[in-house]
Structures are given as C-alpha cells and as structure tokens.
Short mmCIF file of C-alpha atoms in Angstrom, two decimals:
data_model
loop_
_atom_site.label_atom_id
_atom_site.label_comp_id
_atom_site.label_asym_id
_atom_site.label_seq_id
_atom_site.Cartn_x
_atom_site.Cartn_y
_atom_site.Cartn_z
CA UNK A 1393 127.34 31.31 82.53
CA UNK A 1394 127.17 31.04 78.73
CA UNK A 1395 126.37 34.42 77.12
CA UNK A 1396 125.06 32.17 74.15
CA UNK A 1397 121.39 31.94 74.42
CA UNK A 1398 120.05 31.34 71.42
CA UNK A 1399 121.82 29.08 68.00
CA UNK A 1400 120.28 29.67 64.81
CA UNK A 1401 120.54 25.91 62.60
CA UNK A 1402 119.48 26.45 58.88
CA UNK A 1403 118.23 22.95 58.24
CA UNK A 1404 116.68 21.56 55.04
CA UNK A 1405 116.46 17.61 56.00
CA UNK A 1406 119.68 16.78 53.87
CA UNK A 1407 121.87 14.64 55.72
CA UNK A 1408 124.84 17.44 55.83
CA UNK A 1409 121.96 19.63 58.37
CA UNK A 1410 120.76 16.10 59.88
CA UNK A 1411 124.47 15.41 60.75
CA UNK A 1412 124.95 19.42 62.03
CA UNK A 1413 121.69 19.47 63.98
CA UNK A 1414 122.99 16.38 66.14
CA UNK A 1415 126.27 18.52 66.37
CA UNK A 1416 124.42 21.76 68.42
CA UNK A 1417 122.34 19.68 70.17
CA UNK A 1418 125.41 17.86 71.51
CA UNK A 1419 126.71 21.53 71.97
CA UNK A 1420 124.17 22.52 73.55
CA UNK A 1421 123.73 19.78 76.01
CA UNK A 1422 121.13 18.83 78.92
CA UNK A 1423 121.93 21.48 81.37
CA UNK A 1424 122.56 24.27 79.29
CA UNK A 1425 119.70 27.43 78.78
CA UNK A 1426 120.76 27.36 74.60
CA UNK A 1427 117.62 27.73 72.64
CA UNK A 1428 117.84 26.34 69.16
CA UNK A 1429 115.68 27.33 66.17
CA UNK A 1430 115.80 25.78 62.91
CA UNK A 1431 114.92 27.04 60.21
CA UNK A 1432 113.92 26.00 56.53
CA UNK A 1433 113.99 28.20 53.54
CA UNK A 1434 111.82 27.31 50.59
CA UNK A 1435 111.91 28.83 47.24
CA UNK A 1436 109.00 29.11 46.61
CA UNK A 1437 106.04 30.19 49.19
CA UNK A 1438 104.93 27.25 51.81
CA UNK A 1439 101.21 26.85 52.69
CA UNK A 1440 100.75 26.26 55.98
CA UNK A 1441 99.64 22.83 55.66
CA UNK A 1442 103.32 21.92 54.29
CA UNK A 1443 105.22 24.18 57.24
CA UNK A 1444 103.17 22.30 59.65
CA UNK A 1445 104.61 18.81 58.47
CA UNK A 1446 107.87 19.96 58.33
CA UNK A 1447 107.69 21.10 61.65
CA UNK A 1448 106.40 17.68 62.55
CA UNK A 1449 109.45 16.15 60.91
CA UNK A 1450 111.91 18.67 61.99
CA UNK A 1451 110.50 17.00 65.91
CA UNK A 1452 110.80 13.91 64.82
CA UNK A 1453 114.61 14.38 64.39
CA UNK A 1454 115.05 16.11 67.42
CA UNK A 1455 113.50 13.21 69.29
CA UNK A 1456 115.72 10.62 66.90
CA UNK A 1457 118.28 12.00 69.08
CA UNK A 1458 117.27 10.83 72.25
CA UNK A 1459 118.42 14.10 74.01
CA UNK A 1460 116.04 15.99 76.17
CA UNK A 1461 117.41 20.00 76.05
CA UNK A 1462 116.49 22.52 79.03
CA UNK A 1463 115.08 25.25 76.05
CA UNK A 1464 112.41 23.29 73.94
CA UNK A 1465 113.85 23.94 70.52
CA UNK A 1466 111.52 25.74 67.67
CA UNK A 1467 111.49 25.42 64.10
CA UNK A 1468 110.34 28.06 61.49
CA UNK A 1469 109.87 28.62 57.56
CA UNK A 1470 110.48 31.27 55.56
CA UNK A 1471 111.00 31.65 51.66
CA UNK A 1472 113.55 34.04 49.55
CA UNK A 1473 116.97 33.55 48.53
CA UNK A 1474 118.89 31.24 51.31
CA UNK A 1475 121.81 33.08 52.26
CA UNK A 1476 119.83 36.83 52.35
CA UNK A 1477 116.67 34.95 54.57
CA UNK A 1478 119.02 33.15 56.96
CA UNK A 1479 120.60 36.76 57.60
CA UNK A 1480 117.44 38.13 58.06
CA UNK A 1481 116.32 35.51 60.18
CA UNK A 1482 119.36 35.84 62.56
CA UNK A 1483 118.72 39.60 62.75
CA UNK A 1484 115.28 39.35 63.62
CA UNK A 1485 115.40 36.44 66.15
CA UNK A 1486 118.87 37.88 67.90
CA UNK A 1487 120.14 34.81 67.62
CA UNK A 1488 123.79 34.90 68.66
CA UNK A 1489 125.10 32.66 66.27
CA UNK A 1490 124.58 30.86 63.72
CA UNK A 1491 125.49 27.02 63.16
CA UNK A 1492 125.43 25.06 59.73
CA UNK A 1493 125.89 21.84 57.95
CA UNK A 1494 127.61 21.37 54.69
CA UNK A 1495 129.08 19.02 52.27
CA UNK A 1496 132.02 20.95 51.14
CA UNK A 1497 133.98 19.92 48.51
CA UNK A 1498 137.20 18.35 48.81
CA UNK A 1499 137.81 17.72 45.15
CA UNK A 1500 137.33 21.53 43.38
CA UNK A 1501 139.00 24.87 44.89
CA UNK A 1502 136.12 26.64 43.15
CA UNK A 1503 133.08 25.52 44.63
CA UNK A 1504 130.78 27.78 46.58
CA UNK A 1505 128.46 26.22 48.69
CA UNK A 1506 125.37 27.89 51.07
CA UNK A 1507 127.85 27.46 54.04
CA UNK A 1508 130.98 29.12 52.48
CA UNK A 1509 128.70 32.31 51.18
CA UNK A 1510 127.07 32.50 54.54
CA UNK A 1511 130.19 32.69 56.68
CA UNK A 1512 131.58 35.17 54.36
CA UNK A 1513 128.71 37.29 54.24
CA UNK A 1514 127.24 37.24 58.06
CA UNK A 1515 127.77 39.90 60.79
CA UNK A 1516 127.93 37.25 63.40
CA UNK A 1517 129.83 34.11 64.70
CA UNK A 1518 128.71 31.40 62.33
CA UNK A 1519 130.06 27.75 62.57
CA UNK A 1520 130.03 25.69 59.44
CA UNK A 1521 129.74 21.92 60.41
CA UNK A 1522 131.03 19.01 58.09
CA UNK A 1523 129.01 16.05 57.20
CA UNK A 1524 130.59 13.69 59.06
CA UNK A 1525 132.25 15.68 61.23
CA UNK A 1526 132.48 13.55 65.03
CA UNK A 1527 129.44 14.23 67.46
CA UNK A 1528 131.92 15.80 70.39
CA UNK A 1529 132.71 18.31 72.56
CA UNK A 1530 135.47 20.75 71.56
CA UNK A 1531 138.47 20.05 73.55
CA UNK A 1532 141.26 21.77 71.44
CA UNK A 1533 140.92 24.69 68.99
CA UNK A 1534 142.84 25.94 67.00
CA UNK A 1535 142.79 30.13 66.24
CA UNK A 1536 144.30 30.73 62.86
CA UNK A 1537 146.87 34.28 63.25
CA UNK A 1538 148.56 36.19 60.70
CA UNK A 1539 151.11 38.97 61.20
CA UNK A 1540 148.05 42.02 61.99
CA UNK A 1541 147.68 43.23 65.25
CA UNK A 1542 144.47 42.56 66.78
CA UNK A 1543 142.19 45.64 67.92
CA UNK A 1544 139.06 44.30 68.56
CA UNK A 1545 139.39 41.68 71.28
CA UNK A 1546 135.12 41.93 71.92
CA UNK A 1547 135.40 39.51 68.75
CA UNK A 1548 137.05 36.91 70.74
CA UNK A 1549 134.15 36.65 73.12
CA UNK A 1550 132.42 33.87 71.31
CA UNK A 1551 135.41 31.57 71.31
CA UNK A 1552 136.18 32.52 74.97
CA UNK A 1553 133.02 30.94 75.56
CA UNK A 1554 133.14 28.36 74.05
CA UNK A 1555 136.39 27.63 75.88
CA UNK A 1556 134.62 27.82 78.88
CA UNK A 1557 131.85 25.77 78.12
CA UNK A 1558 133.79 22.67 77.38
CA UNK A 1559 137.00 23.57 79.26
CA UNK A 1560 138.87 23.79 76.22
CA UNK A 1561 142.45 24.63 74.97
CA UNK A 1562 142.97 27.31 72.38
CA UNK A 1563 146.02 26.96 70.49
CA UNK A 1564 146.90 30.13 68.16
CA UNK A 1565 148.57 29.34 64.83
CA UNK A 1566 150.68 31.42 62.47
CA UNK A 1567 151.18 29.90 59.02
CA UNK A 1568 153.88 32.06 57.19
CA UNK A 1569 154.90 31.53 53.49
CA UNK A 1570 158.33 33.33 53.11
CA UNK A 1571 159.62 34.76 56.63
CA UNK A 1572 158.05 35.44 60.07
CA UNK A 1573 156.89 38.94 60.20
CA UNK A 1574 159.01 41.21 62.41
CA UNK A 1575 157.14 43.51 64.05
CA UNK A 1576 157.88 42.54 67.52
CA UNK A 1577 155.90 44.70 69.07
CA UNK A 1578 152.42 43.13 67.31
CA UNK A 1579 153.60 39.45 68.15
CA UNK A 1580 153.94 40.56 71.58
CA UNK A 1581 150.93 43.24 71.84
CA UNK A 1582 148.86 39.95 70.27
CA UNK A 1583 150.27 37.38 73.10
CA UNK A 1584 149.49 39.79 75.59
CA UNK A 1585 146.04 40.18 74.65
CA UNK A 1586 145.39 36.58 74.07
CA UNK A 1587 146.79 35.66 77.84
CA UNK A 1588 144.99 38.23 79.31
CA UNK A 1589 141.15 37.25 77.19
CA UNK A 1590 141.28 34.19 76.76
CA UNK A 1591 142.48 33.45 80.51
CA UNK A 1592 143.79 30.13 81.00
CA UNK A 1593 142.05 28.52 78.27
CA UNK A 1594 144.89 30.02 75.68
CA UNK A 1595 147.61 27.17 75.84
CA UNK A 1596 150.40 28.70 73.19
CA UNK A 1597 151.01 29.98 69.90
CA UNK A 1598 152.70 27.89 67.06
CA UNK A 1599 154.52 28.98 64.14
CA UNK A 1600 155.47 26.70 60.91
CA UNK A 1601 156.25 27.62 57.60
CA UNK A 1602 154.55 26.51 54.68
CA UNK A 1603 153.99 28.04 50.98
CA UNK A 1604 150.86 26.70 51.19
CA UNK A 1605 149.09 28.22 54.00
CA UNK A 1606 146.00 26.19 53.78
CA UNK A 1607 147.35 22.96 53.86
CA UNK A 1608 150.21 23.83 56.99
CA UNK A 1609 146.36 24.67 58.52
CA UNK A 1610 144.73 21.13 57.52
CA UNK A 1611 148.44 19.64 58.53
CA UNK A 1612 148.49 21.43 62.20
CA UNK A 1613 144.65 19.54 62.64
CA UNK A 1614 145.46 16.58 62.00
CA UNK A 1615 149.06 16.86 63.96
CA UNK A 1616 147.29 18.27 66.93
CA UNK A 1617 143.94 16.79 66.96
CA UNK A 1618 142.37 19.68 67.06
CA UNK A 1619 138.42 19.62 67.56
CA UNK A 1620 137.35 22.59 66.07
CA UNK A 1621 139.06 25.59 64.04
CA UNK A 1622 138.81 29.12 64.70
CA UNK A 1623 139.19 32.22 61.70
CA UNK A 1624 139.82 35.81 63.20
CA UNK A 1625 138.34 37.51 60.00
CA UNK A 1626 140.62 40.45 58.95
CA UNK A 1627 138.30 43.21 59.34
CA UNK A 1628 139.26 42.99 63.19
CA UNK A 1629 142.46 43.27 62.51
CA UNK A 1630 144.90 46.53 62.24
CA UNK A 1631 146.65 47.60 58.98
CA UNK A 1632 145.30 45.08 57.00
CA UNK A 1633 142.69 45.55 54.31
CA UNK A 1634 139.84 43.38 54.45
CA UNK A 1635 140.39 39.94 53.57
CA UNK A 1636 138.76 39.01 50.08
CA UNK A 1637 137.80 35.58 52.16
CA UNK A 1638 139.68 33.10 49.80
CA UNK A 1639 141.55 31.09 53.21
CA UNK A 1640 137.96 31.37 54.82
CA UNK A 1641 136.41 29.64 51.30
CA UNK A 1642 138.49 26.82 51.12
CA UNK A 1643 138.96 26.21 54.79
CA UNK A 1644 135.02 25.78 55.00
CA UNK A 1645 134.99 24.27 51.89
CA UNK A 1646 137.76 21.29 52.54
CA UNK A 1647 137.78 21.31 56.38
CA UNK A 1648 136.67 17.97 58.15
CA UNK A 1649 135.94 19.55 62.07
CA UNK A 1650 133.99 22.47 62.14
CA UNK A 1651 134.81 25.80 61.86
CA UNK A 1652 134.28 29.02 63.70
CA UNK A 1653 134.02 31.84 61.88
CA UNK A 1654 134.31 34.64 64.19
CA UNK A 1655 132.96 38.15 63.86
#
C-alpha cells in the first residue's frame, strides 16, 4: 500500500501545469487512494466570485482527461509570494509531496524558474515535471550518487514507493570528474544500504567519468531510457556540507523527464 496519500499540484492554467496535472493524474491512477489538490496562487487577493470560476475550470481539466480517480481531487486559492504560499500550503494540508510543471530553460544556465526555487527550498519530496515530458508510468529511475555516505535512508522512502507502485528499476549513478573516490568502505556501506531499502527494485550502480557532471547525467538518460530522475540532496548525506543546489538548478532547469527531488 502506497504511503502517499495526498500530491500537492501548484497549477496556474499555463500549459507547463496543464501538461504536469495530466502527469499525477496518470500517477495517480484509477485504483489508487492519492488525493490531489491543486492549487493557484494569485498576487493579488481573489474574490470569491473569481476562485469559484477557477475552480470550475480547474474541473473542467480534470474531466478533459477522461480519467475517473478513486479520491475526488480539490482545488484551492490562496495569494502571497508563490514559492513561500505553496510551502505553506503543503505544511498545512500534510500533503506528502509536492508535484510541479515547468518550462525550464534549455538555452541559459542562469535562469531560475518557480520549479527550480521550490525544489531547492522545500522540506519535502517535490517532483518538477517538464512540459512535454511523456504521460507514463516510471519504469526506470535513475538515483544520482556522489562519493558521501548516506545516513539517512528514511529519505529514500518516497522513491521506494514509487518503485513499488509501478514496479520499477532504480539504477544508482556516480558521475565523477577526476578519479573515483576511494573510500571503500562508503561505496560498500552505500550498496549495502541500497540492496537492503530499496529491495529488489535497486537493479545496480553505474559509474562513468565525465568533467561535466551534468551532462554524463543528461547522457546516462538518454543511454538508458530512464523515466524519471532521482537527486539525494546532500544534507542527507555524511561529511559533506550542504550542497549550494547548483546540479539540482540546472538538472530541473534542462531536464526533459521529471525529476524527484528527494528530502
């Protein structure tokens, strides 16, 4: 049984949330107890007239789907800054994890869109979707390693769910620049948990070398057809300071399958 029970979809009718919304209800399926809620942030404050049609609309999409979903989904406004109210929404609706569309940008290294800030900035799993990502189930995924040991394997939970859900094989990845880190003893401490969490959904662990760690990621994708990426965030890790979230911005940013952010 899925210990997901409730997705959080911030949703503004652009056709990057359109395109994200179809994703999680696919995710979510017929038979599945998921509820989803969207949610629409304004900047300025809605009457109630104006949230009433957008719930309207925000149906109207649902049902454009043709997919009839054991939890009735809801839909809810709010106004404030996006990224702060979509937090605050999360935390007040214990919503388990969060799931959003974006644009990215392919072109720039410097953008930073809603998506990027959010998955940076949230204290839960969040999963940034692509516009034009495919409407699938995720059948391989990819979790992105470096040399740190992990010590919080609770973190893995959400991907070991999503494993289960859709029978899925996770394939661990280590992108190193100059030479594979040494310590034995991690490697092995890492494999050991990963066998033992993830059960028999983890498959193996690749290694490549590539000065350009992003792109040896956006190679292994396309390589292995992976479905859907997965980021162990460094603040889970052991002696490692916290990640300044420059990999995590430009994987969301130039990315074209979604990508689980885990924390």
């Amino acid at each position: 049984m899925s210990s997901l029970k409730k997705i959080l979809v911030p949703f503004d009718f652009s056709e990057a949330s359109i395109n994200a919304l179809e994703y999680v209800v696919n995710f979510v399926g017929t038979e599945r107890s998921i509820g989803i809620l969207g949610l629409y942030v304004g900047n300025m404050a809605i009457s109630d007239a104006d949230s009433k049609k957008l719930e309207n609309d925000f149906s109207k999409v649902m049902q454009s789907f043709g997919v009839r979903l054991k939890v009735a989904p809801k839909f809810m406004t709010d106004t404030g800054e996006v990224i702060g109210t979509i937090l605050s929404a999360q935390e007040k609706s214990n919503a388990d994890i969060i799931m959003m569309g974006t644009m990215g940008d392919k072109i720039t290294d410097e953008a930073i869109t809603n998506t990027s800030q959010l998955v940076l900035k949230a204290n839960c799993p969040v999963i940034s979707i692509p516009y034009g990502t495919s409407i699938k189930d995720p059948k391989n995924i990819a979790l992105v390693m470096g040399g740190e040991k992990i010590d919080d394997k609770e973190v893995l939970e959400t991907l070991l769910d999503i494993a289960r859900t859709f029978d899925a094989r996770v394939h661990a990845l280590t992108i190193y620049k100059d030479s594979i880190y040494d310590e034995k003893a991690i490697k092995e401490s890492n494999e050991n948990l990963l066998e033992y969490y993830l059960e028999h959904f983890y498959e193996d662990h690749s290694f490549s070398k590539n000065d350009d760690v992003e792109q040896g990621i956006l190679d292994y994708i396309a390589e292995k057809n992976i479905d859907m990426l997965t980021i162990l965030p460094r603040n889970h890790t052991e002696r490692s300071e916290p990640s300044e979230g420059r990999l995590t911005k430009l994987l969301t940013l130039h990315s074209e399958i979604p990508v689980l952010a885990l924390d």
